[in-house]
Amino acid sequence: MSRSVVILGTQWGDEGKGKIVDLLARDVDAVVRYQGGHNAGHTLVINGEKTVLHVIPSGVLTERARCLVGNGVVVAPQALMKEVEGLEARGIEVRSRLGLSPACPAILPFHEAMDRAREAARGSRAIGTTGRGIGPAYEDKIVRHGLRLADLADPQRLKDKLESVVDYYNFLLVNYYKAEAVVLQAVADEAARLGEILKPMFTDVTGDLHDLRAAGGKILFEGAQGSLLDIDHGTYPFVTSSNTTVGGVLTGAGVGPRDIDYVLGITKAYTTRVGGGPFPTELDDADGRMMAERGVEFGATTGRPRRCGWLDAVAMKRMARVNGVTGLCITKLDVLDTFEQVKICTAYEGVDYFPVGAEEWQSVRPVYETLPGWKSQTKGLTDVGGLPSAARAYLDRLEELIGVPVHMLSTGPERDANVILQHPFSG
Ligand code: IMP
């Protein structure tokens, strides 16, 4: 019977989605990206070898899954090809398994230039973007003058569309941001060259997914970033420019709500965030430093140190509802193994309703509940029976507060370091 599972992050990204996608992808027909771009960094460790993927779905390291990139993903052709070639150099077959929607908005050099110029102009109010041109590329899609991958593969269309867009960007870059202009001919030549290379990988991703579903296939939708970075439901404006919540699957891949059978919410046992913006449970003390150190909390894409804090059950409950989360996968529980006590934020003071944007988020005063730490090793655990009782109590309390059962635990970076209580594909 066909089954479709969505994997998404419930926090600010970096919850450990890539590893879980890779684990569940072993047995599926397709792994699909539906939003975001190469701002994502999915770290996989297989046989001790680390791979960081940015655009290519994390299913690529499995034997047979097709890797599909839906229309909701913004694609930087150069970055994508660098990733393809990097995998090929390691003997991994990519091109025959990768399917790109020709409707994906293209990220071109002027998007990156604009992203960086805007961030510089924001000064102390910078969002802390990854500088990959994500925001400007989505902006062009909404404004309706953006180029799609299909345009890159058609020299005449490319020329017609690029001229006016480059003209627009250069005017802004030079006159408003006092930044350097991009060179039209260089951009056009490179885009045309890459368009040719990408063309054989074009496919009707939406149609392919409908066919797979009808044929009883198993499909895994791979979210990027996290729910609190959602353009609508996150800590606006300190968010990314796509819908990272479950609605992004529908628009970014072209499937209906009844095509989703299960939503796995990946949740780190504590909280991290890279970039600027509100973070009510952030710690600036020894506990926060211990989380950063034990969790090796550095951004996979930019290498920036991640901010750390306690788990926020108020935000998690909200995100569980927004996403219709079926089950939770708690990751990095072992990072808390050495703590005397662990805390959970159970309520917000200072706000009357769930914060709608950065200003309201800044007013939040977290209320904590303190639980005893387990002070023993959970790293590498594969059997729920081996879980220390205090760790079990922590997870039980999370389930209660968030209102969703814990179905999986990730107990280390290795592929097989997991406890599976209920498998998302067995339903
Ligand atoms: P952008 O997506 O590059 O525009 O960045 C907007 C915000 O999202 C910044 O705070 C980034 O740090 C954050 N962000 C984007 N991608 C990721 C990710 O994959 N993990 C964590 N944070 C991310």
Coordinates of C-alpha atoms and ligand atoms in Angstrom, one line a residue:
M1 CA 0.0 0.0 0.0
S2 CA 1.3 3.5 -0.8
R3 CA 2.5 5.5 2.1
S4 CA 3.8 9.1 2.3
V5 CA 5.7 10.4 5.3
V6 CA 6.8 14.0 5.8
I7 CA 9.9 14.7 7.9
L8 CA 10.2 18.3 9.1
G9 CA 11.9 20.2 11.9
T10 CA 9.8 21.6 14.7
Q11 CA 12.3 24.2 15.9
W12 CA 14.7 26.6 14.2
G13 CA 16.4 24.0 12.0
D14 CA 19.4 21.8 12.7
E15 CA 17.2 19.2 14.5
G16 CA 19.0 16.3 12.8
K17 CA 16.6 15.7 9.9
G18 CA 19.2 14.6 7.4
K19 CA 20.1 11.5 9.4
I20 CA 16.5 10.4 9.9
V21 CA 15.7 11.0 6.2
D22 CA 18.7 8.9 5.3
L23 CA 17.6 6.2 7.7
L24 CA 13.9 6.0 6.5
A25 CA 14.9 6.5 2.9
R26 CA 16.5 3.0 2.7
D27 CA 13.2 1.5 1.9
V28 CA 11.3 4.2 -0.1
D29 CA 10.7 4.9 -3.8
A30 CA 11.3 8.6 -3.7
V31 CA 12.7 11.3 -1.4
V32 CA 11.4 14.8 -2.2
R33 CA 12.6 18.2 -1.3
Y34 CA 9.7 20.8 -1.4
Q35 CA 11.0 24.1 0.0
G36 CA 14.2 26.0 0.8
G37 CA 17.4 25.8 -1.2
H38 CA 21.1 25.4 -0.5
N39 CA 20.7 27.3 2.7
A40 CA 20.0 23.9 4.2
G41 CA 22.8 21.7 5.4
H42 CA 21.9 18.0 6.1
T43 CA 24.7 16.2 7.8
L44 CA 24.9 12.4 7.4
V45 CA 27.5 10.1 8.9
I46 CA 27.8 6.7 7.3
N47 CA 30.5 4.3 8.2
G48 CA 32.3 7.2 9.9
E49 CA 32.3 9.2 6.8
K50 CA 30.6 12.6 7.0
T51 CA 28.5 14.0 4.1
V52 CA 26.8 17.4 4.1
L53 CA 24.0 17.8 1.5
H54 CA 22.5 21.1 0.7
V55 CA 20.0 20.7 -2.2
I56 CA 20.1 17.0 -3.2
P57 CA 17.6 15.0 -1.1
S58 CA 19.3 13.0 1.7
G59 CA 18.0 9.8 0.0
V60 CA 20.9 9.9 -2.5
L61 CA 23.1 7.8 -0.2
T62 CA 20.7 4.9 -0.3
E63 CA 20.6 2.3 -3.0
R64 CA 17.5 2.9 -4.9
A65 CA 15.4 6.0 -3.9
R66 CA 14.7 8.5 -6.6
C67 CA 15.6 12.0 -5.4
L68 CA 13.1 14.6 -6.5
V69 CA 13.3 18.4 -6.2
G70 CA 9.9 19.9 -6.3
N71 CA 8.8 23.3 -7.7
G72 CA 8.9 24.9 -4.2
V73 CA 12.7 24.6 -4.0
V74 CA 14.9 27.5 -5.1
V75 CA 17.8 26.0 -7.0
A76 CA 21.2 27.5 -7.4
P77 CA 22.5 25.6 -10.5
Q78 CA 26.1 26.1 -9.7
A79 CA 25.8 24.9 -6.1
L80 CA 23.7 21.9 -7.2
M81 CA 26.3 20.8 -9.8
K82 CA 29.1 21.2 -7.3
E83 CA 27.1 18.8 -5.0
V84 CA 26.4 16.4 -7.8
E85 CA 30.1 16.3 -8.8
G86 CA 31.2 15.9 -5.2
L87 CA 29.1 12.8 -4.8
E88 CA 30.1 11.4 -8.2
A89 CA 33.7 11.8 -7.3
R90 CA 33.0 9.4 -4.5
G91 CA 31.4 6.9 -6.9
I92 CA 27.8 7.7 -6.1
E93 CA 25.5 7.7 -9.1
V94 CA 23.4 10.9 -9.0
R95 CA 22.2 12.2 -12.4
S96 CA 20.0 9.2 -13.3
R97 CA 18.3 9.3 -9.9
L98 CA 17.9 13.1 -9.5
G99 CA 14.7 14.6 -10.9
L100 CA 14.3 18.4 -11.0
S101 CA 11.1 20.3 -11.5
P102 CA 11.7 22.8 -14.4
A103 CA 9.4 25.1 -12.4
C104 CA 12.0 25.6 -9.6
P105 CA 13.0 29.2 -9.3
A106 CA 16.6 29.7 -10.2
I107 CA 19.0 31.4 -7.8
L108 CA 21.4 33.4 -9.9
P109 CA 24.5 35.4 -8.8
F110 CA 22.6 38.7 -8.4
H111 CA 20.3 37.1 -5.8
E112 CA 23.3 36.3 -3.7
A113 CA 24.7 39.8 -4.2
M114 CA 21.4 41.3 -3.1
D115 CA 21.1 39.0 -0.1
R116 CA 24.5 40.1 1.1
A117 CA 24.0 43.8 0.3
R118 CA 20.7 43.8 2.2
E119 CA 22.2 42.1 5.2
A120 CA 25.0 44.6 5.3
A121 CA 22.5 47.5 5.0
R122 CA 20.5 46.1 7.9
G123 CA 23.5 46.5 10.2
S124 CA 22.6 45.5 13.8
R125 CA 19.1 44.4 12.6
A126 CA 20.6 41.8 10.2
I127 CA 18.6 38.6 10.0
G128 CA 21.8 36.6 9.8
T129 CA 20.8 34.9 6.5
T130 CA 23.0 32.2 5.1
G131 CA 23.9 34.7 2.3
R132 CA 22.9 32.2 -0.4
G133 CA 20.3 34.4 -2.2
I134 CA 17.3 32.5 -0.9
G135 CA 15.1 35.5 0.0
P136 CA 15.7 37.4 -3.3
A137 CA 15.0 34.3 -5.3
Y138 CA 11.7 33.7 -3.6
E139 CA 10.9 37.4 -3.9
D140 CA 11.3 37.2 -7.7
K141 CA 9.0 34.3 -7.8
I142 CA 6.3 36.2 -6.0
V143 CA 6.9 39.4 -8.0
R144 CA 6.6 37.2 -11.1
H145 CA 9.8 38.3 -12.9
G146 CA 12.0 35.4 -11.7
L147 CA 13.6 32.9 -13.9
R148 CA 12.9 29.2 -13.5
L149 CA 15.1 26.3 -14.4
A150 CA 13.1 25.8 -17.6
D151 CA 14.2 29.3 -18.7
L152 CA 17.8 28.4 -18.2
A153 CA 17.5 25.5 -20.6
D154 CA 16.1 27.7 -23.4
P155 CA 18.7 30.2 -24.7
Q156 CA 16.2 32.6 -26.2
R157 CA 13.9 32.7 -23.2
L158 CA 16.9 33.0 -21.0
K159 CA 18.2 36.1 -22.9
D160 CA 14.8 37.8 -23.0
K161 CA 14.1 37.4 -19.3
L162 CA 17.6 37.9 -17.9
E163 CA 18.2 41.3 -19.5
S164 CA 15.4 43.1 -17.7
V165 CA 16.0 41.3 -14.4
V166 CA 19.7 42.0 -14.4
D167 CA 19.0 45.6 -15.3
Y168 CA 16.6 45.9 -12.3
Y169 CA 19.1 44.3 -9.9
N170 CA 22.1 46.3 -11.0
F171 CA 20.1 49.5 -10.6
L172 CA 19.3 48.6 -7.0
L173 CA 22.7 47.1 -6.2
V174 CA 24.6 50.1 -7.5
N175 CA 22.3 53.0 -6.7
Y176 CA 20.6 51.9 -3.5
Y177 CA 23.1 49.5 -1.9
K178 CA 26.3 51.0 -3.3
A179 CA 27.4 47.5 -4.1
E180 CA 29.0 46.1 -7.3
A181 CA 26.9 45.4 -10.4
V182 CA 26.9 41.9 -11.9
V183 CA 28.0 41.4 -15.5
L184 CA 25.0 40.4 -17.7
Q185 CA 27.0 38.4 -20.3
A186 CA 28.9 36.4 -17.7
V187 CA 25.7 35.6 -15.8
A188 CA 23.9 34.7 -19.1
D189 CA 26.7 32.4 -20.4
E190 CA 27.0 30.6 -17.1
A191 CA 23.3 30.2 -16.7
A192 CA 23.0 28.8 -20.3
R193 CA 25.9 26.4 -19.7
L194 CA 24.3 25.1 -16.5
G195 CA 20.8 25.0 -18.0
E196 CA 22.1 22.6 -20.7
I197 CA 23.6 20.3 -18.0
L198 CA 20.5 20.4 -15.8
K199 CA 18.0 19.8 -18.7
P200 CA 18.3 16.0 -18.8
M201 CA 17.4 15.9 -15.1
F202 CA 14.1 17.7 -15.6
T203 CA 10.9 15.8 -14.8
D204 CA 7.3 16.5 -13.9
V205 CA 7.9 16.0 -10.2
T206 CA 4.2 16.5 -9.4
G207 CA 3.1 14.0 -12.0
D208 CA 5.7 11.5 -11.0
L209 CA 4.5 11.7 -7.4
H210 CA 0.9 11.2 -8.4
D211 CA 1.9 8.1 -10.4
L212 CA 4.0 6.7 -7.6
R213 CA 1.2 7.2 -5.2
A214 CA -1.2 5.4 -7.5
A215 CA 1.2 2.6 -8.0
G216 CA 1.5 2.0 -4.2
G217 CA 4.9 3.7 -3.8
K218 CA 6.5 4.9 -0.6
I219 CA 7.4 8.6 -0.6
L220 CA 9.4 10.6 1.9
F221 CA 9.1 14.4 1.9
E222 CA 12.2 16.0 3.3
G223 CA 11.8 19.4 5.0
A224 CA 14.6 21.9 5.3
Q225 CA 15.1 24.5 8.0
G226 CA 12.6 24.3 10.9
S227 CA 9.0 25.3 11.6
L228 CA 9.9 28.4 13.6
L229 CA 11.8 29.7 10.5
D230 CA 8.5 29.5 8.5
I231 CA 7.8 32.7 6.7
D232 CA 4.2 32.8 8.1
H233 CA 4.3 30.9 11.4
G234 CA 7.9 31.6 12.5
T235 CA 9.6 34.4 14.3
Y236 CA 9.1 37.0 11.5
P237 CA 11.1 38.7 10.2
F238 CA 13.9 36.5 11.5
V239 CA 12.8 33.6 9.3
T240 CA 13.6 32.1 6.0
S241 CA 11.6 32.9 2.9
S242 CA 9.6 29.7 2.5
N243 CA 6.9 27.7 4.2
T244 CA 8.9 25.3 6.2
T245 CA 5.7 24.0 7.9
V246 CA 3.6 21.2 6.3
G247 CA 1.7 23.4 3.9
G248 CA 5.0 23.7 2.0
V249 CA 4.7 20.1 1.0
L250 CA 1.4 20.7 -0.8
T251 CA 2.4 23.8 -2.7
G252 CA 6.1 22.8 -3.2
A253 CA 5.5 19.4 -4.6
G254 CA 1.9 19.5 -5.8
V255 CA 0.2 16.8 -3.7
G256 CA -3.0 17.0 -1.8
P257 CA -3.5 16.8 2.0
R258 CA -4.8 13.2 1.7
D259 CA -1.5 12.3 0.1
I260 CA 0.2 12.7 3.5
D261 CA -0.2 9.7 5.8
Y262 CA 2.2 10.6 8.6
V263 CA 4.2 13.7 9.7
L264 CA 7.4 13.1 11.8
G265 CA 8.4 16.1 13.8
I266 CA 12.1 16.1 14.4
T267 CA 12.8 17.8 17.7
K268 CA 16.2 18.3 19.4
A269 CA 16.1 17.4 23.1
Y270 CA 17.1 21.1 23.7
T271 CA 17.0 24.0 21.4
T272 CA 19.4 25.7 19.0
R273 CA 19.3 28.6 16.6
V274 CA 21.7 30.1 14.1
G275 CA 21.4 33.7 12.9
G276 CA 19.6 36.5 14.7
G277 CA 16.1 36.7 16.1
P278 CA 14.1 35.8 19.2
F279 CA 14.9 32.7 21.3
P280 CA 13.0 32.8 24.6
T281 CA 14.9 29.8 26.2
E282 CA 18.4 30.8 25.1
L283 CA 21.1 30.3 27.7
D284 CA 24.1 32.5 28.2
D285 CA 25.7 30.4 30.9
A286 CA 27.6 27.2 31.6
D287 CA 24.6 25.0 30.7
G288 CA 24.3 26.6 27.3
R289 CA 28.1 26.3 26.7
M290 CA 27.9 22.6 27.7
M291 CA 25.1 22.0 25.2
A292 CA 27.1 23.7 22.5
E293 CA 30.2 21.8 23.3
R294 CA 28.7 18.3 23.8
G295 CA 26.3 18.8 20.8
V296 CA 29.1 20.3 18.5
E297 CA 26.7 23.0 17.7
F298 CA 28.1 24.7 14.6
G299 CA 26.0 25.4 11.4
A300 CA 26.4 22.8 8.7
T301 CA 26.2 25.4 5.9
T302 CA 28.0 28.4 7.3
G303 CA 30.0 27.0 10.2
R304 CA 28.5 29.6 12.5
P305 CA 28.2 28.7 16.2
R306 CA 24.6 27.9 17.1
R307 CA 22.9 29.5 20.0
C308 CA 21.7 27.0 22.6
G309 CA 18.9 26.8 25.2
W310 CA 16.3 24.6 26.9
L311 CA 13.5 22.9 25.1
D312 CA 10.5 25.1 24.6
A313 CA 7.3 23.0 24.9
V314 CA 5.0 26.0 24.3
A315 CA 6.5 26.6 20.9
M316 CA 6.7 22.8 20.2
K317 CA 3.0 22.3 21.0
R318 CA 2.1 25.1 18.6
M319 CA 4.3 23.7 15.9
A320 CA 2.9 20.2 16.4
R321 CA -0.5 21.6 15.7
V322 CA 0.5 23.7 12.8
N323 CA 2.1 20.7 11.1
G324 CA -0.4 18.0 12.2
V325 CA 2.6 16.1 13.6
T326 CA 1.8 12.4 14.0
G327 CA 4.9 11.4 16.0
L328 CA 8.0 13.0 17.4
C329 CA 11.6 12.0 16.8
I330 CA 13.7 13.3 19.7
T331 CA 17.3 13.8 18.6
K332 CA 20.6 14.4 20.6
L333 CA 19.1 13.3 23.9
D334 CA 22.7 12.1 24.7
V335 CA 23.9 15.8 24.8
L336 CA 22.0 16.1 28.1
D337 CA 23.5 12.9 29.6
T338 CA 25.8 14.9 31.9
F339 CA 23.3 17.4 33.2
E340 CA 22.4 17.4 36.9
Q341 CA 19.0 18.9 36.0
V342 CA 17.1 19.5 32.9
K343 CA 14.5 22.2 32.3
I344 CA 11.5 22.5 30.0
C345 CA 9.7 25.8 29.2
T346 CA 6.1 25.1 30.0
A347 CA 4.5 28.5 29.7
Y348 CA 5.1 32.0 28.4
E349 CA 4.6 35.1 30.6
G350 CA 4.4 38.6 29.1
V351 CA 2.2 37.7 26.1
D352 CA -1.5 37.3 25.8
Y353 CA -1.5 35.0 22.8
F354 CA 1.1 33.0 20.8
P355 CA 3.6 35.6 19.5
V356 CA 3.0 36.7 15.9
G357 CA 6.4 38.4 15.3
A358 CA 9.7 39.4 16.6
E359 CA 8.3 42.3 18.8
E360 CA 5.9 39.9 20.6
W361 CA 8.5 37.2 20.8
Q362 CA 10.9 39.7 22.6
S363 CA 8.2 40.1 25.3
V364 CA 8.1 36.4 26.2
R365 CA 9.4 35.4 29.6
P366 CA 9.7 31.6 29.7
V367 CA 8.4 29.7 32.8
Y368 CA 10.4 26.5 33.5
E369 CA 9.8 23.2 35.0
T370 CA 12.9 21.4 36.3
L371 CA 13.4 17.7 36.1
P372 CA 16.3 15.6 37.5
G373 CA 19.0 14.7 35.0
W374 CA 19.8 11.0 34.2
K375 CA 23.5 11.3 34.5
S376 CA 24.2 8.2 32.5
Q377 CA 24.9 7.4 28.9
T378 CA 22.1 7.2 26.3
K379 CA 24.5 7.6 23.4
G380 CA 24.3 4.8 20.9
L381 CA 21.2 3.3 22.6
T382 CA 19.0 1.1 20.3
D383 CA 16.6 -0.4 22.8
V384 CA 14.1 1.6 24.7
G385 CA 14.6 -0.7 27.7
G386 CA 18.1 0.7 28.2
L387 CA 16.7 4.2 28.7
P388 CA 17.5 5.6 32.2
S389 CA 14.2 6.2 34.1
A390 CA 14.9 9.9 34.5
A391 CA 15.4 10.2 30.7
R392 CA 12.1 8.3 30.2
A393 CA 10.4 10.7 32.6
Y394 CA 11.8 13.7 30.5
L395 CA 10.4 12.2 27.3
D396 CA 7.0 11.3 29.0
R397 CA 6.7 14.9 30.2
L398 CA 7.5 16.2 26.7
E399 CA 4.8 14.0 25.2
E400 CA 2.3 15.3 27.7
L401 CA 3.2 19.0 27.2
I402 CA 3.4 18.8 23.4
G403 CA 0.4 16.5 23.0
V404 CA 2.2 14.1 20.5
P405 CA 3.8 10.7 21.2
V406 CA 7.5 10.1 20.8
H407 CA 7.9 7.5 18.1
M408 CA 11.7 7.7 17.6
L409 CA 14.9 8.7 19.3
S410 CA 18.2 9.4 17.6
T411 CA 21.0 8.6 20.0
G412 CA 24.1 9.5 18.0
P413 CA 25.2 10.7 14.6
E414 CA 25.7 7.2 13.2
R415 CA 23.0 5.8 10.9
D416 CA 22.0 3.0 13.3
A417 CA 22.1 4.9 16.6
N418 CA 18.3 5.0 17.0
V419 CA 15.4 3.7 19.1
I420 CA 12.3 3.1 16.9
L421 CA 9.1 2.9 19.0
Q422 CA 6.8 3.2 16.0
H423 CA 8.1 3.2 12.4
P424 CA 6.6 6.0 10.4
F425 CA 6.2 3.7 7.4
S426 CA 4.4 1.0 9.2
G427 CA 0.8 2.3 9.5
Ligands
IMP1 P1 18.1 32.4 4.7 O1 17.3 31.2 4.6 O2 19.5 32.2 4.2 O3 17.4 33.6 4.1 O4 18.3 32.8 6.3 C1 17.2 33.2 7.1 C2 17.3 32.6 8.5 O5 17.1 31.2 8.4 C3 18.7 32.8 9.2 O6 18.5 33.0 10.6 C4 19.4 31.5 8.9 O7 20.4 31.2 9.9 C5 18.3 30.5 9.0 N1 18.5 29.3 8.3 C6 18.4 29.1 7.0 N2 18.6 27.8 6.6 C7 18.9 27.2 7.8 C8 19.1 25.8 8.1 O8 19.2 24.9 7.3 N3 19.3 25.5 9.5 C9 19.2 26.5 10.4 N4 18.9 27.8 10.1 C10 18.8 28.1 8.9

